[in-house]
Coordinates of C-alpha atoms and ligand atoms in Angstrom, one line a residue:
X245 CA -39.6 -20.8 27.9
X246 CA -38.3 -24.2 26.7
X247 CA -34.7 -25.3 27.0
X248 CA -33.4 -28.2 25.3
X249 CA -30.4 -29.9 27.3
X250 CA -27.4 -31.4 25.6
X251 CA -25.2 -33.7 27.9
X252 CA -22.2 -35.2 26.4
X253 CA -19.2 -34.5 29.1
X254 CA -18.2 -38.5 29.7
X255 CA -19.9 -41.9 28.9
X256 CA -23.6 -40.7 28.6
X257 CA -25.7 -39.0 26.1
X258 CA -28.4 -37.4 27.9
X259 CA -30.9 -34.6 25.7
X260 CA -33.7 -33.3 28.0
X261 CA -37.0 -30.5 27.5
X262 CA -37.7 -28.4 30.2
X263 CA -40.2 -25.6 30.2
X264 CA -39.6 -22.8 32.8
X265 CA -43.6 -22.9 33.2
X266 CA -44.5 -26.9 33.0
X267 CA -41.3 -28.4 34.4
X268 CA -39.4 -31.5 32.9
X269 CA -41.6 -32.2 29.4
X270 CA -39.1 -35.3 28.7
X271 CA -35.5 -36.7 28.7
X272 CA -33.8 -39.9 27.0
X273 CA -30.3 -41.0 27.5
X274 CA -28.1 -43.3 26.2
X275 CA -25.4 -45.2 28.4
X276 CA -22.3 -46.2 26.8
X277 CA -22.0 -48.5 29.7
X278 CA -21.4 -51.6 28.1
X279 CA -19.4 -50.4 25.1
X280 CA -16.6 -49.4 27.5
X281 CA -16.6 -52.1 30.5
X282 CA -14.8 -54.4 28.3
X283 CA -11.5 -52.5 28.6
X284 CA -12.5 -51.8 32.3
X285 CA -13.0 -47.9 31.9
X286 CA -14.0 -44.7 29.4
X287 CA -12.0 -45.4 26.3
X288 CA -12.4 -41.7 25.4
X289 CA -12.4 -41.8 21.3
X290 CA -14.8 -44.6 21.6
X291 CA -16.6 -42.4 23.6
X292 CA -17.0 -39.2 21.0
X293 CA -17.7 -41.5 18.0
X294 CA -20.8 -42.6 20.3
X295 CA -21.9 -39.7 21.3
X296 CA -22.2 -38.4 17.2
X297 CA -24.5 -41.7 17.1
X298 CA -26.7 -41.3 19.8
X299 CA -27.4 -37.1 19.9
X300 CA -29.6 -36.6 17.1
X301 CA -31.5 -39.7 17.5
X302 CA -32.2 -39.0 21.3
X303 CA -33.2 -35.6 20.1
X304 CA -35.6 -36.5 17.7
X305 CA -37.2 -39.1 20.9
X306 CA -37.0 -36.2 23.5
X307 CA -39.1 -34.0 21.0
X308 CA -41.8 -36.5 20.1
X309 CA -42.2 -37.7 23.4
X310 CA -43.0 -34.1 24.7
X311 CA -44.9 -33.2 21.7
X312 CA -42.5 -30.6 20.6
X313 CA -40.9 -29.5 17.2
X314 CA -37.7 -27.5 16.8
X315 CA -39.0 -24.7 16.2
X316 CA -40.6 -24.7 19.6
X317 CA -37.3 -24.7 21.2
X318 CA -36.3 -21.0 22.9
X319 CA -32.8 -21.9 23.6
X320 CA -30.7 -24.7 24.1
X321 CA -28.3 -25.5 27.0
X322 CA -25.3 -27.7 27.0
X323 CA -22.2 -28.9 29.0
X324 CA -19.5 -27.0 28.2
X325 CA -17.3 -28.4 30.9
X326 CA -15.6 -30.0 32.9
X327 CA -15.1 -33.5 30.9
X328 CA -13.6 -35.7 28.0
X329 CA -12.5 -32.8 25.5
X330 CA -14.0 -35.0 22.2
X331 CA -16.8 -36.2 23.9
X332 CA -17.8 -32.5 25.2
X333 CA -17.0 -31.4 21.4
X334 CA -19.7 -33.4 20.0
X335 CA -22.7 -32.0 22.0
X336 CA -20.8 -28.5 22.2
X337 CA -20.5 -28.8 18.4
X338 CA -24.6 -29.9 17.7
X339 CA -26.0 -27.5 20.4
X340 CA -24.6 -24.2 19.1
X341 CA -24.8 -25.5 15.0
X342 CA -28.6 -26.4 16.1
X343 CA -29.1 -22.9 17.8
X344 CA -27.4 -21.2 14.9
X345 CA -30.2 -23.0 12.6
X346 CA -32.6 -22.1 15.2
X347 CA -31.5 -18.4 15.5
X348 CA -32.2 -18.9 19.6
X349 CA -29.7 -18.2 22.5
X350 CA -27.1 -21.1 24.0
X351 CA -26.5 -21.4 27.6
X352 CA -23.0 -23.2 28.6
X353 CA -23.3 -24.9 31.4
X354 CA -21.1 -26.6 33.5
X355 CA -21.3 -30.1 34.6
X356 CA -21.3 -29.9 38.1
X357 CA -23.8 -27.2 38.9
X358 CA -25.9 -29.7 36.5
X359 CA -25.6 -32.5 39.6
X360 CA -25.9 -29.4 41.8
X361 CA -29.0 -28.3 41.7
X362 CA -30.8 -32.0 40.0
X363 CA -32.4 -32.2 43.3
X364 CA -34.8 -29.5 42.8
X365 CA -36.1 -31.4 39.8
X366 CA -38.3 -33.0 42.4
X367 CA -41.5 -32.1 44.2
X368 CA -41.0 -29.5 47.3
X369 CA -37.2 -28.4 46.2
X370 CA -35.4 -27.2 49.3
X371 CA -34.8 -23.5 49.6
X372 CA -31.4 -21.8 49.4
X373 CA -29.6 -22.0 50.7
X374 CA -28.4 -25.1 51.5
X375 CA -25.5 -27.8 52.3
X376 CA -24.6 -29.9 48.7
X377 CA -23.0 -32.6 48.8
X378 CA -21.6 -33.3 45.4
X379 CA -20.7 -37.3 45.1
X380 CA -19.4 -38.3 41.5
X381 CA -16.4 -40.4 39.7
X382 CA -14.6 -37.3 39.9
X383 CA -15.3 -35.3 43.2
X384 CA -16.2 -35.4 46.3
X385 CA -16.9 -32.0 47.7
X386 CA -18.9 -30.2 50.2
X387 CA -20.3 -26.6 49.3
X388 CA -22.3 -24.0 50.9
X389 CA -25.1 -23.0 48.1
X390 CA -27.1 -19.5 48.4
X391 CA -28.0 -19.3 44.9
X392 CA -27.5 -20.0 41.7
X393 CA -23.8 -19.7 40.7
X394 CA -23.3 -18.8 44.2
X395 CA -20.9 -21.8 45.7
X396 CA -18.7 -21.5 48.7
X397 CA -16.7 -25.0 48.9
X398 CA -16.3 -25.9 52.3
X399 CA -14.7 -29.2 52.0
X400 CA -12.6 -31.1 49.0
X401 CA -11.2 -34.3 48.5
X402 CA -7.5 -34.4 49.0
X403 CA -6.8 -37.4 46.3
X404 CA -9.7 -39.7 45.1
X405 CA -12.8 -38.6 45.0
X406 CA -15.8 -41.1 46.4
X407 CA -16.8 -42.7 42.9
X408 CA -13.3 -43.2 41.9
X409 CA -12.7 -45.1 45.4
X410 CA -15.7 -47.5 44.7
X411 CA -14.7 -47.8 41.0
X412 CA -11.3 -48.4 41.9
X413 CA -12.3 -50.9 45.1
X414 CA -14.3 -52.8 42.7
X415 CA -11.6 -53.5 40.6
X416 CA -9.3 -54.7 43.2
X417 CA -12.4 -57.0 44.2
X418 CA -12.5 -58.4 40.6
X419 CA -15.7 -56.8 40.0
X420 CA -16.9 -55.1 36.1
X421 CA -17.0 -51.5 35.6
X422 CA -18.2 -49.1 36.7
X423 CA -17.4 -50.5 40.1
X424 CA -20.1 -48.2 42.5
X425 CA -23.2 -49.7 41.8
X426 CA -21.5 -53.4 41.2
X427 CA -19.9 -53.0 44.8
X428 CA -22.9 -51.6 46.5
X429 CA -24.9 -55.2 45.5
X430 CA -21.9 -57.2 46.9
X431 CA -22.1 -55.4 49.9
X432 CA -26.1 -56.0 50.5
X433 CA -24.7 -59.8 51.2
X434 CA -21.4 -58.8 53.5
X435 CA -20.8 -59.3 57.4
X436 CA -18.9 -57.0 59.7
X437 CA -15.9 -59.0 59.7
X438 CA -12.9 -56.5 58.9
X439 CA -12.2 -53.5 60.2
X440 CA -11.1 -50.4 57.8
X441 CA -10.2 -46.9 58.7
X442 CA -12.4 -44.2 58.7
X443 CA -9.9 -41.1 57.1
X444 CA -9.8 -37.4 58.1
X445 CA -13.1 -38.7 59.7
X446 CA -12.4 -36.8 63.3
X447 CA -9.9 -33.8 61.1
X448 CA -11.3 -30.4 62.0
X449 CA -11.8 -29.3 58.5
X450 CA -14.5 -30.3 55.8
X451 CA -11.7 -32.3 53.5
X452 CA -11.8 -35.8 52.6
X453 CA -9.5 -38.5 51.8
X454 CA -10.3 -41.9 50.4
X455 CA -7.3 -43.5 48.9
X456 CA -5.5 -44.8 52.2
X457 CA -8.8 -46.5 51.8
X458 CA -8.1 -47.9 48.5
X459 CA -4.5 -49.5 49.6
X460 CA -5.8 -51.2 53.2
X461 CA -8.5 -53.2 51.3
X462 CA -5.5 -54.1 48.5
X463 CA -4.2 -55.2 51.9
X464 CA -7.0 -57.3 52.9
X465 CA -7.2 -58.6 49.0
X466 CA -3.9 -59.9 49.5
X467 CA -3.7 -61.2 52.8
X468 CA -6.6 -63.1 51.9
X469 CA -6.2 -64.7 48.6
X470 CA -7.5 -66.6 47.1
X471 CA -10.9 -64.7 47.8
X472 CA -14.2 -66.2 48.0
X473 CA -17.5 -64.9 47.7
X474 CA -18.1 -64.2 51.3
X475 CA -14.6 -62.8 52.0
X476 CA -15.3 -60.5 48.5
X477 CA -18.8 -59.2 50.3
X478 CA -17.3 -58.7 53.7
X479 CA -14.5 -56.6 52.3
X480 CA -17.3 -54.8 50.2
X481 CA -19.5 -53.7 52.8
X482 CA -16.8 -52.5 55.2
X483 CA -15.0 -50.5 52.4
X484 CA -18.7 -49.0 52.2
X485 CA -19.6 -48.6 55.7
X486 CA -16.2 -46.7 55.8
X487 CA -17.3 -44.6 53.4
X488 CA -20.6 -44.1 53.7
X489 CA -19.8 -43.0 57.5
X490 CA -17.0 -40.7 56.6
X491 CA -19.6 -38.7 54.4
X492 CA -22.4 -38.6 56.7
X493 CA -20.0 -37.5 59.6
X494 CA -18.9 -34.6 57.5
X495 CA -22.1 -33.7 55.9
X496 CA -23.7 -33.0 59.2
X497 CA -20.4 -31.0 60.3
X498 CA -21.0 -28.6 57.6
X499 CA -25.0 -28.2 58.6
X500 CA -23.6 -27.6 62.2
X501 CA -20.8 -25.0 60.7
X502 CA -23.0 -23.8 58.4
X503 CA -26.0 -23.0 61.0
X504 CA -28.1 -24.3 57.7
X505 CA -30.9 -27.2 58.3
X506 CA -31.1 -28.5 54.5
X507 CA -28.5 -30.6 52.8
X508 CA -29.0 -32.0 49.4
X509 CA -26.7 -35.0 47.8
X510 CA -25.9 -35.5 44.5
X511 CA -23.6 -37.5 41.5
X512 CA -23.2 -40.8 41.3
X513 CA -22.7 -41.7 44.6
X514 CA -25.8 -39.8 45.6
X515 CA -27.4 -43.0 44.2
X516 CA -26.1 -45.3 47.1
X517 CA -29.0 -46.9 49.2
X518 CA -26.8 -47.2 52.6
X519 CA -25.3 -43.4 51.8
X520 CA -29.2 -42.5 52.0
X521 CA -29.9 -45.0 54.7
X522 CA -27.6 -42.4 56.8
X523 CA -27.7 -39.6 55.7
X524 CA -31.9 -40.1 56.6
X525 CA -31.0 -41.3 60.1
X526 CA -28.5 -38.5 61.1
X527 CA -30.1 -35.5 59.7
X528 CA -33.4 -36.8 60.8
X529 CA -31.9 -37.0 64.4
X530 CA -30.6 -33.5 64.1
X531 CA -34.4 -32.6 62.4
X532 CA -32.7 -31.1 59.4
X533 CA -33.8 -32.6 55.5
X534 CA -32.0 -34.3 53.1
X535 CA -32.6 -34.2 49.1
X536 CA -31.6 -36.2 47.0
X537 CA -32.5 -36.5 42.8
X538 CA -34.1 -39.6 41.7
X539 CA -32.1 -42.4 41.3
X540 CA -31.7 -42.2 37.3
X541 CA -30.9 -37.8 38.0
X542 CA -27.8 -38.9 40.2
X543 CA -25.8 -40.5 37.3
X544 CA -25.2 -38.4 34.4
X545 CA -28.7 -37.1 32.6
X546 CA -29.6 -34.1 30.1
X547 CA -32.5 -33.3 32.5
X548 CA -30.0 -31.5 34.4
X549 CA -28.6 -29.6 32.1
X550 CA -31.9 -28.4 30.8
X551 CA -32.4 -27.7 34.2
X552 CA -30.0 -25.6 35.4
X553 CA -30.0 -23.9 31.8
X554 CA -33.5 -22.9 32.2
X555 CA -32.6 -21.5 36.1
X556 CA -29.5 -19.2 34.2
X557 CA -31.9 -17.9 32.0
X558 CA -34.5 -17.1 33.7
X559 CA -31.7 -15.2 36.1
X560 CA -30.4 -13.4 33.0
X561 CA -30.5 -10.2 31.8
X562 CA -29.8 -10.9 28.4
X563 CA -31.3 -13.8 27.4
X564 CA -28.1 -16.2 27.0
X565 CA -25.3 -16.0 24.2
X566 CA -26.1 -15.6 20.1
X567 CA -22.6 -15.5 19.2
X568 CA -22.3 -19.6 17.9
X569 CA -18.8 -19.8 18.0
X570 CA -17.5 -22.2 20.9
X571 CA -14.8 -23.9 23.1
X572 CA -14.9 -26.4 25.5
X573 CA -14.0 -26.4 29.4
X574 CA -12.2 -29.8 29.4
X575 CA -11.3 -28.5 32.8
X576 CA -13.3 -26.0 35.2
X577 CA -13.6 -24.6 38.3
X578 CA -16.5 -24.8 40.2
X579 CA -15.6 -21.9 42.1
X580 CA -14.7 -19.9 38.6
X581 CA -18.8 -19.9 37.4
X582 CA -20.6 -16.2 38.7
X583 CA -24.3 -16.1 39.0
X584 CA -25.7 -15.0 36.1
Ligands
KG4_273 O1 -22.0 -38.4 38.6 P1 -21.5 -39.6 37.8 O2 -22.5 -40.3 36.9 O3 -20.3 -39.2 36.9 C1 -19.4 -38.2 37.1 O4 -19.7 -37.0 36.7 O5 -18.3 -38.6 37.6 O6 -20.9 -40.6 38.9 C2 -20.4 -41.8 38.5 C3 -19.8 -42.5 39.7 C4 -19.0 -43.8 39.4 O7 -17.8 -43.7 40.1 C5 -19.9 -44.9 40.0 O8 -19.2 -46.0 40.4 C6 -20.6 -44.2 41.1 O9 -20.8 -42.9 40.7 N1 -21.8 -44.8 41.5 C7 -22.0 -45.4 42.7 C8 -23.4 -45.9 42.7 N2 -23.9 -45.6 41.5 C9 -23.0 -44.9 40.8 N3 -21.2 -45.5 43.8 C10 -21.7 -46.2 44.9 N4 -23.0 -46.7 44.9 C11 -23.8 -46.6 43.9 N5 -25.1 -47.1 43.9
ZN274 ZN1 -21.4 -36.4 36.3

């Protein structure tokens, strides 16, 4: 069966084929990236008017590329949820007029189970179940996987979640948005001169907390300004260290709670070269694996989407929904989705 994926939840269009036979036929994506960084974040509106630019053009690439026509298509999946409520309109919107056209089933997916299971996009996919660590702008959560649609969270954040700390880091350091990648170079040229704290990172539970974080290096900023360039890296990769240590610590906790040897990472974060560096080095130590997606699959990506549509409906009884009338899930529970 082939699945066309329609992501449109935040700042990137992503459209995406994937056959439930031949794997990933092709994806194309359009980042919004530099529309936005001059006001320093997602403007939403700016956003949804982008996203009406980029969908059918990416479409028509994504179809040519894989050697495909419309009428090829067998259903069509698409982010429902969580997200921007305009920007999650427009591919909503396109996905279920295009099915209607199409007469073929939708499949609503939600964001994060997208990021969830990207790893096993690549060659040898881990088993379930598994340890996920999910990494984005807008969580930072651990969960127990067994299946699909079948998510036990065993640890949250309790205020910012990972991406937002680096984003909002970044900021403080005078760097562009978004701050994650921008602080991760920075930090390739620091020294371990400062010292930051390292929260919840000996708490008993699974939880994390990363905006202390945030105010002792608005400490440092200020206790140290004017900055310079080697002050500005030091301060960047201690903030990362901190981080970076915090979630390996807690990722191999929940393998050790857990009794499971597999973890996979993923979102945004999932894309950080010392996050790998030690998450490779402790799990190797403990001889469990770590997955991760390839770099461009971390961010956000309609490869995903296609992905984890195909997996619902090849799990389905009845062959996804033909009802074309829809909503979105501006906000959604992880924990609410059932497997299908
Ligand atoms: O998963 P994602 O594309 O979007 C959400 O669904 O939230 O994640 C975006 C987040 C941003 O906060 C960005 O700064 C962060 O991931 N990010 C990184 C890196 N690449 C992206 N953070 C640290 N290191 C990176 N290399
Ligand atoms: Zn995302």
């Amino acid at each position: 069966m082939l699945v066309l994926g329609v992501e449109s939840s935040c700042d990137e269009t992503g459209i995406a084929l994937y056959d439930t036979e031949h794997g990933l036929l092709a994806h194309a994506l359009y980042s919004q990236v530099e529309m936005h960084a001059e006001y320093g974040g997602v403007v939403p509106e700016l956003a949804s008017r982008d996203h009406i630019r980029r969908v059918l053009p990416l479409t028509e690439i994504t179809l040519k590329d894989a050697n495909k026509t419309l009428q090829d298509i067998d259903a069509i999946a698409y982010t429902q949820g969580p997200g921007l409520s305009g920007a999650l309109l427009v591919g909503t919107s396109f996905a279920e007029s295009l099915a209607f056209s199409l007469q073929i089933p939708t499949i609503h997916v939600h964001h994060l189970e997208g990021h969830l299971l990207a790893p096993l996009l690549e060659e040898n996919p881990p088993d379930f179940p598994f340890v996920a660590l999910l990494v984005s702008g807008g969580h930072s959560q651990l969960m127990r996987v067994d299946g699909v649609g079948e998510y036990e969270l065993l640890g949250d954040t309790l205020d910012d979640a990972a991406g937002e700390a680096f984003d909002k880091t970044a900021k403080l350091l005078g760097l562009g948005y978004p701050g994650g990648p921008a602080l991760a170079k920075l930090a390739q040229s620091g020294k371990p001169h400062f010292k930051l704290p390292r929260p919840l990172l000996n708490s008993s539970d699974l939880n994390f907390s990363f905006s202390g974080l945030k105010t002792s290096v608005l400490t440092l900023v200020n206790q140290h300004k004017p900055l310079d360039n080697e002050t500005k890296a030091d301060i960047a990769y201690e903030f990362q260290e901190a981080v970076t240590e915090v979630l390996t610590t807690k990722c191999m906790k929940a393998l050790r709670e857990t009794g499971l040897d597999n973890l996979i990472v993923s979102g945004g974060v999932g894309a950080n070269a010392k996050l790998r560096e030690k998450l490779n080095a402790a799990t190797k130590r403990k001889l469990c694996v770590v997955s991760y997606p390839r770099l461009e699959f971390c961010t956000d990506n309609g490869a995903m989407i296609a992905f984890a549509g195909a997996m619902r409906l090849k799990a389905m009884q009845s062959g996804g929904e033909k009802n074309y009338s829809f909503s979105v899930k501006p906000r959604w529970n992880l924990s609410e989705l059932k497997a299908p």
